[in-house]
XYZ file of C-alpha atoms in Angstrom:
699
model
C 11.452 162.809 127.999
C 12.909 159.484 129.183
C 10.703 156.562 128.199
C 9.465 154.082 130.766
C 11.414 151.295 129.056
C 14.659 153.247 129.155
C 14.146 154.168 132.794
C 13.544 150.553 133.828
C 16.374 149.002 131.825
C 18.869 151.507 133.136
C 17.476 151.741 136.653
C 20.442 149.735 137.996
C 22.764 152.421 136.698
C 21.023 154.972 138.904
C 22.074 152.999 141.945
C 25.546 152.320 140.542
C 26.098 156.059 140.422
C 24.886 156.298 143.997
C 27.420 153.792 145.298
C 30.163 156.300 144.554
C 29.072 158.499 147.435
C 28.639 157.783 151.159
C 25.044 158.374 152.280
C 24.242 160.361 155.405
C 22.500 158.726 158.364
C 19.629 160.030 160.451
C 18.061 158.956 163.716
C 14.806 157.551 162.352
C 13.764 154.548 164.449
C 12.308 151.437 162.873
C 10.655 148.279 164.117
C 11.901 146.412 161.062
C 15.092 144.520 161.898
C 15.701 144.002 158.192
C 16.239 147.697 157.592
C 18.207 147.984 160.815
C 20.793 145.578 159.377
C 23.698 147.239 157.622
C 25.034 146.092 154.265
C 27.870 144.111 155.834
C 25.392 142.177 157.986
C 23.271 141.383 154.937
C 26.295 140.048 153.059
C 27.197 137.978 156.117
C 23.925 136.059 156.050
C 24.544 132.336 156.074
C 23.411 130.214 153.113
C 23.468 126.440 152.708
C 22.413 125.717 149.122
C 25.752 126.318 147.402
C 27.864 123.752 149.270
C 25.367 121.970 151.578
C 27.018 123.652 154.542
C 26.674 127.016 156.217
C 28.770 129.763 154.663
C 28.576 133.513 154.381
C 26.737 134.867 151.360
C 29.715 137.085 150.519
C 32.028 134.031 150.473
C 29.942 131.797 148.202
C 31.470 130.934 144.823
C 28.154 131.017 142.978
C 25.609 133.459 141.627
C 23.324 133.284 144.652
C 20.573 135.675 145.731
C 18.666 135.389 149.001
C 15.017 136.407 149.213
C 14.547 136.965 152.923
C 11.400 136.645 155.007
C 11.144 140.423 155.129
C 11.585 140.681 151.362
C 8.592 138.375 150.928
C 6.451 140.170 153.503
C 7.203 143.685 152.311
C 6.804 142.886 148.615
C 3.141 141.985 149.169
C 3.291 138.741 147.157
C 0.847 135.958 148.015
C 2.614 132.927 146.506
C 6.096 131.465 146.184
C 6.216 131.933 142.371
C 5.451 135.641 142.729
C 8.195 135.988 145.360
C 10.733 134.643 142.865
C 10.248 137.773 140.734
C 12.522 139.487 143.264
C 15.556 137.479 142.125
C 17.749 138.552 139.183
C 18.089 136.197 136.231
C 14.859 134.354 137.088
C 12.031 134.627 134.569
C 8.642 134.318 136.246
C 5.748 134.397 133.788
C 2.094 133.597 134.372
C 0.467 131.283 131.824
C -2.949 131.554 133.443
C -4.149 132.323 136.946
C -2.765 129.091 138.421
C 0.103 128.164 136.108
C 3.582 129.653 135.863
C 6.555 129.232 133.580
C 9.636 129.819 135.744
C 13.212 129.382 134.590
C 16.747 130.551 135.241
C 18.973 131.758 132.401
C 16.628 130.769 129.598
C 14.882 127.612 128.369
C 11.518 128.834 129.660
C 8.491 126.871 128.452
C 5.219 125.646 129.885
C 7.159 122.527 130.920
C 10.451 123.900 132.269
C 12.838 121.058 133.090
C 16.231 122.549 133.963
C 15.507 124.128 137.340
C 15.658 122.113 140.570
C 13.269 123.260 143.310
C 13.400 122.119 146.930
C 11.369 122.877 150.040
C 13.421 122.234 153.179
C 15.575 119.820 151.194
C 12.635 117.928 149.654
C 12.679 117.914 145.858
C 9.311 118.941 144.392
C 9.902 118.217 140.719
C 7.511 115.866 138.947
C 8.779 112.749 137.201
C 6.309 113.168 134.344
C 8.208 116.075 132.726
C 11.056 116.880 135.168
C 9.434 120.196 136.035
C 7.355 121.743 138.816
C 3.618 122.185 139.282
C 4.039 125.539 140.988
C 0.400 125.824 142.030
C 0.901 122.847 144.362
C 4.024 124.229 146.066
C 2.847 126.390 148.904
C 3.064 127.010 152.634
C 2.480 129.915 154.994
C 4.704 132.653 153.601
C 5.017 133.909 157.178
C 6.848 130.658 157.959
C 9.407 131.007 155.145
C 12.764 132.023 156.570
C 14.390 132.605 153.178
C 14.523 131.436 149.584
C 18.035 130.766 148.328
C 18.172 131.211 144.554
C 21.226 129.910 142.695
C 21.507 130.910 139.043
C 23.676 128.446 137.211
C 24.353 124.741 137.697
C 24.205 123.173 141.149
C 24.482 119.587 139.984
C 27.691 118.781 141.881
C 25.768 119.046 145.145
C 22.152 118.490 144.125
C 22.361 116.200 141.088
C 20.531 115.899 137.796
C 18.111 118.642 136.698
C 19.973 121.285 138.730
C 21.172 122.547 135.350
C 20.283 126.216 135.115
C 19.642 126.821 138.777
C 18.533 125.677 142.212
C 15.733 127.196 144.276
C 15.748 126.135 147.923
C 12.781 127.293 150.016
C 13.738 127.113 153.686
C 11.132 127.454 156.436
C 11.676 128.651 159.993
C 12.333 126.329 162.883
C 9.376 125.763 165.183
C 10.987 127.712 168.031
C 10.864 130.840 165.828
C 7.100 130.608 165.320
C 5.746 130.344 168.849
C 2.349 131.709 169.791
C -0.563 132.192 167.418
C -0.992 134.010 164.130
C -4.170 134.859 162.223
C -3.878 136.476 158.800
C -6.751 137.260 156.448
C -6.530 138.915 153.023
C -9.240 139.901 150.568
C -9.403 141.693 147.236
C -10.535 141.604 143.620
C -8.123 138.848 142.470
C -7.039 137.316 145.784
C -10.643 136.995 146.894
C -9.869 135.311 150.211
C -6.619 134.070 151.710
C -7.022 132.931 155.322
C -4.132 131.567 157.373
C -3.892 130.268 160.920
C -0.770 129.111 162.753
C -0.152 128.026 166.324
C 3.216 127.242 167.885
C 3.833 125.609 171.256
C 6.742 124.533 173.432
C 6.292 120.891 174.381
C 9.249 120.878 176.791
C 12.646 122.508 177.203
C 14.015 120.688 174.158
C 11.041 120.343 171.813
C 8.918 122.954 170.009
C 6.146 122.490 167.465
C 3.754 124.354 165.204
C 0.711 123.588 163.072
C -0.937 125.636 160.353
C -4.055 125.836 158.200
C -4.378 127.801 154.976
C -7.232 128.466 152.549
C -7.013 130.516 149.349
C -9.644 131.455 146.775
C -8.375 133.316 143.715
C -10.429 134.806 140.886
C -10.151 134.046 137.169
C -7.974 136.012 134.778
C -9.020 137.567 131.458
C -8.998 135.678 128.135
C -8.553 138.066 125.171
C -9.531 135.451 122.553
C -13.064 135.237 123.931
C -13.176 138.682 125.599
C -14.350 137.110 128.835
C -13.214 135.306 131.931
C -10.633 132.592 131.309
C -12.395 130.322 133.822
C -9.130 129.677 135.645
C -10.110 130.410 139.236
C -8.287 128.504 141.945
C -9.206 127.196 145.396
C -6.516 125.705 147.623
C -6.613 124.074 151.051
C -3.502 123.181 152.992
C -2.440 122.083 156.473
C 0.861 121.111 158.007
C 3.061 120.739 161.055
C 6.673 120.923 162.142
C 8.356 119.629 165.305
C 11.968 120.471 166.211
C 14.024 119.074 169.056
C 17.522 118.569 170.324
C 19.381 116.297 172.726
C 23.007 117.080 173.554
C 24.853 116.982 170.199
C 21.814 115.997 168.128
C 19.052 118.078 166.604
C 16.079 116.672 164.742
C 13.102 117.798 162.697
C 9.865 116.124 161.658
C 7.495 117.994 159.377
C 4.677 117.311 156.945
C 1.954 118.814 154.784
C -1.349 117.787 153.228
C -3.099 119.755 150.483
C -6.046 119.707 148.114
C -6.321 122.090 145.168
C -9.200 122.652 142.769
C -8.126 124.602 139.701
C -10.377 125.535 136.818
C -9.007 125.865 133.310
C -10.324 126.396 129.804
C -9.031 124.004 127.178
C -8.833 125.262 123.630
C -8.284 123.538 120.297
C -8.302 120.006 121.714
C -7.762 117.247 119.141
C -9.838 114.110 119.672
C -8.664 110.644 118.766
C -10.488 109.669 115.534
C -9.894 105.979 116.223
C -11.868 106.146 119.465
C -15.532 105.235 118.786
C -16.587 107.473 121.651
C -15.579 110.478 119.548
C -17.922 109.554 116.661
C -19.838 110.891 114.954
C -17.681 114.006 114.789
C -19.118 117.483 114.929
C -19.734 118.424 111.255
C -18.508 121.988 111.836
C -15.369 121.248 113.837
C -14.859 117.480 113.576
C -12.724 115.844 116.257
C -12.077 119.221 117.890
C -13.088 120.909 121.134
C -12.891 124.656 121.670
C -13.153 126.701 124.886
C -14.012 123.661 126.961
C -14.200 124.075 130.724
C -12.113 121.633 132.718
C -11.106 121.143 136.348
C -7.781 120.077 137.793
C -7.978 118.162 141.046
C -4.559 118.063 142.689
C -3.856 116.626 146.111
C -0.979 115.221 148.066
C 0.801 114.751 151.343
C 4.388 114.504 152.494
C 6.370 113.814 155.625
C 10.067 114.540 156.193
C 12.453 113.639 158.991
C 15.979 114.913 159.496
C 18.619 114.261 162.181
C 21.822 116.282 162.595
C 24.631 114.885 164.740
C 27.727 116.786 165.853
C 30.370 114.053 166.144
C 33.100 116.457 167.283
C 34.321 119.948 166.470
C 35.560 118.814 163.048
C 32.899 116.291 162.095
C 29.170 116.630 161.475
C 26.679 114.179 159.959
C 23.042 114.401 158.904
C 20.416 111.959 157.716
C 17.229 112.979 155.915
C 14.339 110.783 154.799
C 11.075 111.861 153.196
C 7.986 110.396 151.559
C 5.876 112.383 149.104
C 2.559 111.363 147.535
C 0.905 113.408 144.770
C -2.210 112.874 142.695
C -3.405 115.022 139.798
C -6.438 114.617 137.560
C -7.336 116.713 134.506
C -8.627 116.160 130.986
C -5.206 115.748 129.405
C -3.818 113.274 131.952
C -4.399 111.581 135.286
C -1.303 110.764 137.286
C -0.290 109.517 140.700
C 3.215 109.404 142.151
C 4.927 108.156 145.314
C 8.482 109.261 146.087
C 10.742 107.856 148.777
C 14.057 109.634 149.296
C 17.020 108.872 151.562
C 19.975 111.266 151.922
C 23.062 110.961 154.117
C 25.721 113.651 154.392
C 28.963 114.010 156.323
C 31.247 117.012 156.719
C 34.835 116.732 157.964
C 37.215 119.675 158.420
C 39.970 117.987 160.443
C 42.511 117.898 157.640
C 44.856 120.859 157.289
C 43.233 123.445 154.967
C 40.625 120.952 153.708
C 36.873 121.094 154.342
C 35.286 117.975 152.882
C 31.586 117.298 152.390
C 30.382 113.979 150.997
C 27.141 112.092 150.873
C 25.049 109.201 149.589
C 21.483 109.173 148.338
C 18.739 106.877 147.113
C 15.414 107.816 145.535
C 12.569 105.560 144.432
C 9.604 106.825 142.406
C 6.452 104.811 141.725
C 4.218 106.442 139.119
C 0.919 105.573 137.484
C -0.845 107.281 134.553
C -4.310 107.116 133.021
C -4.181 108.024 129.329
C -6.297 110.544 127.445
C -6.783 111.706 123.857
C -3.928 114.182 124.390
C -1.306 112.301 126.398
C -0.648 108.562 126.497
C 2.036 106.376 128.023
C 3.249 103.145 126.483
C 3.094 101.540 129.906
C 0.521 103.468 131.922
C 0.353 100.959 134.752
C 2.474 101.515 137.827
C 6.167 101.740 137.033
C 9.083 102.075 139.412
C 12.297 103.986 138.773
C 15.240 104.506 141.078
C 18.210 106.811 141.469
C 21.412 106.059 143.375
C 23.813 108.929 143.990
C 27.009 109.944 145.736
C 28.898 113.227 145.888
C 32.097 114.606 147.312
C 33.383 118.165 147.493
C 36.586 119.550 148.982
C 37.110 123.218 149.772
C 40.845 123.847 149.938
C 42.278 126.959 151.574
C 45.166 127.828 149.254
C 46.096 130.658 151.580
C 45.152 131.353 155.188
C 42.094 133.480 154.465
C 41.692 134.908 150.998
C 42.079 132.182 148.334
C 39.971 129.019 148.168
C 39.709 126.246 145.602
C 36.632 124.011 145.602
C 36.515 120.806 143.587
C 33.900 118.096 143.593
C 31.550 115.900 141.642
C 28.195 114.176 141.792
C 27.864 110.581 140.616
C 24.409 109.261 139.783
C 23.010 106.071 138.357
C 19.532 106.230 136.856
C 17.347 103.547 135.288
C 17.041 105.703 132.165
C 20.600 106.735 131.291
C 23.006 104.803 133.496
C 25.827 106.693 135.226
C 26.014 110.497 135.122
C 29.124 112.378 136.344
C 28.702 116.072 137.134
C 31.932 117.764 138.320
C 32.751 121.385 139.119
C 35.798 123.503 139.915
C 35.440 126.839 141.717
C 37.975 129.458 142.757
C 37.221 132.267 145.212
C 39.537 135.173 146.039
C 39.027 137.866 148.669
C 41.701 140.457 147.800
C 40.447 142.915 150.413
C 37.702 143.082 153.048
C 34.372 143.648 151.313
C 35.593 142.418 147.916
C 35.088 138.939 146.463
C 36.039 137.583 143.042
C 35.015 134.074 142.027
C 34.930 131.855 138.961
C 33.742 128.351 138.166
C 33.524 125.674 135.505
C 30.735 123.120 135.957
C 29.055 120.257 134.177
C 25.407 119.341 134.691
C 22.979 116.837 133.212
C 19.236 116.903 132.642
C 18.012 113.311 132.650
C 14.963 112.141 130.635
C 11.492 112.434 132.082
C 8.846 109.711 131.992
C 7.242 111.465 129.014
C 10.490 111.411 127.030
C 11.045 107.761 127.838
C 7.603 106.242 127.277
C 5.054 108.942 126.438
C 3.198 110.335 123.449
C 1.567 113.736 122.916
C -1.093 114.437 120.317
C -0.124 117.608 118.469
C -2.640 117.892 115.644
C -5.103 116.338 113.248
C -5.407 116.663 109.455
C -8.727 116.018 107.711
C -8.635 115.629 103.936
C -11.628 114.687 101.765
C -11.721 110.994 101.009
C -8.734 110.243 103.266
C -8.749 108.775 106.770
C -7.909 111.371 109.456
C -4.169 111.797 109.916
C -3.040 112.291 113.507
C 0.119 114.185 114.396
C 2.039 113.276 117.511
C 5.341 113.535 119.309
C 6.453 110.204 120.745
C 9.120 108.563 122.842
C 11.056 105.851 121.065
C 13.263 104.926 124.028
C 16.366 106.575 122.553
C 16.219 109.980 124.232
C 19.396 110.693 126.211
C 20.453 113.175 128.851
C 21.107 116.806 127.960
C 24.433 118.270 129.105
C 25.639 121.704 130.111
C 29.168 122.998 130.493
C 28.947 126.336 132.282
C 31.611 129.022 132.697
C 30.873 131.669 135.352
C 32.621 134.709 136.753
C 31.430 136.839 139.646
C 32.406 140.011 141.477
C 31.048 141.345 144.773
C 32.113 144.586 146.367
C 31.033 146.743 149.265
C 32.477 150.142 148.319
C 30.977 151.907 151.357
C 29.202 150.956 154.554
C 25.853 151.589 152.880
C 26.311 150.181 149.390
C 27.035 146.863 147.715
C 27.290 145.550 144.178
C 27.092 141.958 142.906
C 27.815 141.137 139.235
C 27.734 137.680 137.627
C 28.576 136.788 134.035
C 28.161 133.399 132.398
C 28.554 131.438 129.206
C 26.552 128.201 128.920
C 27.327 125.529 126.331
C 24.575 122.899 125.992
C 25.133 119.693 124.048
C 22.756 116.860 123.225
C 19.887 119.296 123.759
C 16.312 118.117 123.218
C 14.863 118.280 119.722
C 11.786 116.941 117.955
C 12.707 114.918 114.901
C 10.399 113.693 112.135
C 10.569 109.934 111.701
C 7.193 108.924 110.202
C 5.648 110.086 106.938
C 2.275 109.173 105.517
C 1.770 108.863 101.767
C -1.818 109.508 100.670
C -3.484 110.180 97.294
C -3.901 113.817 96.428
C -7.600 114.374 97.195
C -7.729 117.506 95.044
C -6.024 116.052 91.948
C -6.040 112.226 91.705
C -3.669 112.414 88.733
C -1.051 114.327 90.729
C 1.711 112.760 92.757
C 0.651 111.474 96.195
C 1.073 113.759 99.196
C 3.897 113.006 101.612
C 2.793 114.175 105.045
C 5.163 114.130 108.079
C 2.922 112.855 110.856
C 5.149 111.870 113.758
C 8.112 113.355 115.563
C 10.150 111.720 118.301
C 12.085 113.056 121.277
C 15.727 113.259 120.258
C 18.989 115.069 121.054
C 20.083 116.854 117.871
C 20.479 120.395 119.101
C 23.329 122.481 120.505
C 22.557 125.662 122.411
C 24.775 128.505 123.624
C 23.642 131.233 125.984
C 25.427 134.098 127.668
C 24.443 136.860 129.982
C 25.124 139.244 132.832
C 23.227 139.680 136.101
C 23.567 142.567 138.514
C 22.311 143.393 142.010
C 22.915 146.827 143.527
C 21.983 147.712 147.101
C 22.002 151.149 148.721
C 20.932 151.950 152.260
C 20.087 155.588 151.661
C 19.391 156.483 155.278
C 18.320 154.520 158.308
C 14.890 153.116 157.478
C 15.176 153.529 153.707
C 16.795 151.084 151.312
C 16.965 150.939 147.513
C 17.674 147.727 145.629
C 17.946 147.242 141.890
C 18.517 144.155 139.743
C 19.214 143.775 136.047
C 19.772 140.752 133.813
C 20.759 140.393 130.169
C 20.449 137.122 128.242
C 20.945 135.911 124.685
C 20.367 132.372 123.390
C 21.616 130.850 120.111
C 20.775 127.397 118.746
C 22.427 125.105 116.214
C 20.813 121.972 114.807
C 22.794 118.881 113.878
C 23.290 118.435 110.144
C 20.783 115.580 109.981
C 18.166 117.213 112.210
C 14.615 117.696 110.908
C 13.492 119.763 113.900
C 11.574 122.886 112.897
C 9.932 123.605 116.276
C 12.524 124.043 119.030
C 14.700 126.903 117.805
C 12.090 129.666 117.921
C 10.936 129.247 121.554
C 14.475 128.511 122.737
C 15.767 131.761 121.271
C 12.634 133.832 121.744
C 10.953 132.480 124.865
C 13.156 134.269 127.410
C 13.495 138.065 127.765
C 16.709 139.710 126.683
C 16.341 142.329 129.440
C 14.799 142.211 132.905
C 15.109 144.916 135.555
C 13.639 145.717 138.954
C 13.815 148.704 141.264
C 12.620 148.457 144.868
C 12.194 151.167 147.461
C 11.817 149.790 151.002
C 10.918 152.605 153.358
C 9.907 152.961 157.000
C 7.878 156.172 157.028
C 7.934 156.150 160.792
C 8.048 153.638 163.609
C 4.606 152.177 162.860
C 4.229 152.798 159.099
C 6.000 151.378 156.053
C 5.661 152.042 152.345
C 7.311 149.842 149.745
C 7.386 150.361 145.986
C 8.489 147.728 143.480
C 8.822 148.178 139.716
C 9.650 145.395 137.279
C 10.398 145.617 133.565
C 10.426 142.591 131.220
C 11.352 142.912 127.547
C 9.367 141.291 124.748
C 9.244 137.597 123.846
C 9.198 136.473 120.218
C 7.700 133.038 120.842
C 6.940 130.885 123.878
C 5.497 127.625 122.527
C 6.151 124.733 120.176
C 2.680 125.300 118.688
C 3.626 126.995 115.444
C -0.006 127.569 114.445
C -0.751 130.299 117.015
C 0.526 133.796 117.692
C 2.454 133.506 120.945
C 4.544 136.663 120.975
C 4.497 138.782 124.129
C 5.114 142.508 124.237
C 7.309 144.194 126.814
C 5.594 145.190 130.028
C 6.267 147.096 133.223
C 4.615 146.168 136.495
C 4.351 148.696 139.331
C 3.486 147.310 142.757
C 3.067 149.019 146.111
C 2.419 148.060 149.727
C 1.438 150.289 152.637
C 1.398 148.829 156.149
C 0.383 150.269 159.528
C 0.944 148.786 162.978
C -1.710 150.295 165.294
C -0.351 147.931 167.954
C 2.836 145.916 168.058
C 0.988 142.649 167.377
C -1.454 143.952 164.738
C -0.554 144.848 161.164
C -2.949 146.307 158.592
C -1.751 146.495 155.009
C -2.959 147.469 151.550
C -1.295 146.002 148.457
C -1.642 146.937 144.798
C -0.066 145.004 141.918
C 0.156 146.092 138.259
C -1.168 149.446 139.390
C -0.702 151.322 136.108
C -1.765 148.488 133.815
C -5.305 147.155 133.546
C -3.995 143.832 132.254
C -1.171 142.332 130.189
C -0.052 138.897 128.911
C 3.137 137.338 130.265
C 3.353 133.932 128.588
C 1.411 131.782 126.116
C 1.147 128.091 126.893
C 0.869 125.234 124.429
C -2.033 124.978 122.000
C -4.577 123.414 124.374
C -4.357 126.189 127.016
C -6.518 129.276 126.436
C -4.454 132.447 126.426
C -4.971 134.706 129.426
C -3.727 138.023 130.793
C -2.649 139.154 134.257
C -5.021 141.752 135.672
C -4.573 144.593 138.146
C -4.835 143.334 141.720
C -5.768 145.116 144.942
C -6.147 143.489 148.327
C -6.223 144.375 152.020
C -4.723 142.264 154.778
C -5.080 141.973 158.545
C -2.435 140.114 160.567
C -2.710 139.491 164.307
C -0.126 137.711 166.443
C -0.757 136.697 170.045
């Protein structure tokens, strides 16, 4: 009997065999335009994230995968992080009910810092650790047009931190969301998700929409205490978008405001022994807190404006400006951040065989922190940092249609590291219709975060009889530099028949100057157990440093088969290995294990998207993730994760054209399972089986 693991890992091969034969068609009608599209139309979808200009998916020299609006709707997911599970090469792992660890091609941790995420061109990374608070990144999923997922560096176009990938979440224009929508969901985990949207036409040239969203999600399960993890999550959000156009100009103004209340359970918290407020210590567990309930209050607002101007048939310019304010308060840290961003871009294709895109950018970030026993900043008062950037890219047609060379570079100047240069060279060949071969060599940089420049993290406390408490910490000493990646990629896309397609990407990533944690302070204390013995030498402080080299390689595959009209199968598979090498003088003993063992070697999905009849759909989605050896820098806890398979299903019925009733089940054959273990102060939790019903009405 074939095991479940074997079936899931080799599921892509089942579809690969199928692409060798032409499928028969039938006359089944469908209301779903997505399934009415043939494979060639899907590959002809336009994407913008690879080169900051519209180009066909099949002609993009990058490992790009598009999660469409219909993919999101028919998968039954209720958040953007869950939707990203559809993409190959992306590891999406839940830490607790409201926290995710999401990475591309490795380096997954609680504080992932090598993946750039944008919503309609607005960067949503946080300056504090160069990562993303995923629980704060939300909108109406009904308004998402597509999510463009690039695996591999995108730094030439998008700049620093676009090292291992770029995720660009693109919402629909206001003229595509006219009328009203009411959508209500309820279940055992997604207790209530209520959404309201209304779109209007102001005049012949201007359309607008507004939305409201409320979500209440239940807690997950904590195996260490055999009870609720106390990580329930309530979120409120509202927003608007206005689109208009006058002659050769189009413009957009949009904004959001949100307020999230997230519960969490802190575990194994170390208190500062020098703080009088922490005395006298508990005699049983001195200077420690276990299973302590905490609340995260996160709020923010943003506004974005963009103007596109068609100068002539060969020249197009755009200007985008946004302001983003975020505020987050929890036990470990309070932080507030204001971001102002200006971006100008110009495209010119008037030269023979040259298509040039260039641009200028400026970003200013004002941040403020309030310290805690866990996290402190050397300068916690308001501090301003700025980024100045420029890029240029030229796509050169080496032949009339089938051979293209793309060269370009991003140039950035940061307050932390000075000038960063991030070039790339890409070659794309179309030897025959339906076949694309591409390769690239790219360089990308990950610049230091505020934590790595001026922060300190408490990592432990040692209590010895007759000796003052010894605190362990990891600190910034101002010497941390950028991390660098040189990436080599090769891709192959083919449409062997009208109903099948195959996309394969292979890569080799060479990271230099990678982050490490180096001992630099030792405490010498008398041996409390034997005064006549030599004193104890205790390493008590590490600093952020760059004494690690990392190499990773892998393969990613997407296979698509339109079996018959109204039924489509899609399978993805990714393979990844990571190897680390410390510098000869490195004292780091923490980083290697999670770097090599925190990302799955194998991931695979198999989706069946089926229109049963004109008014009924049934979609099945299976995902396999192989085991993880270690996910944290906290060497004192067991953080291994076993392999797991998630089976998800969605049934939908349209009793009327404007009414949809659906039932969704996630992790159907698994009561619960862990996906990721966060750092020592986060209580471990497990993802539980989820069932919910949904009603959607449009009018």
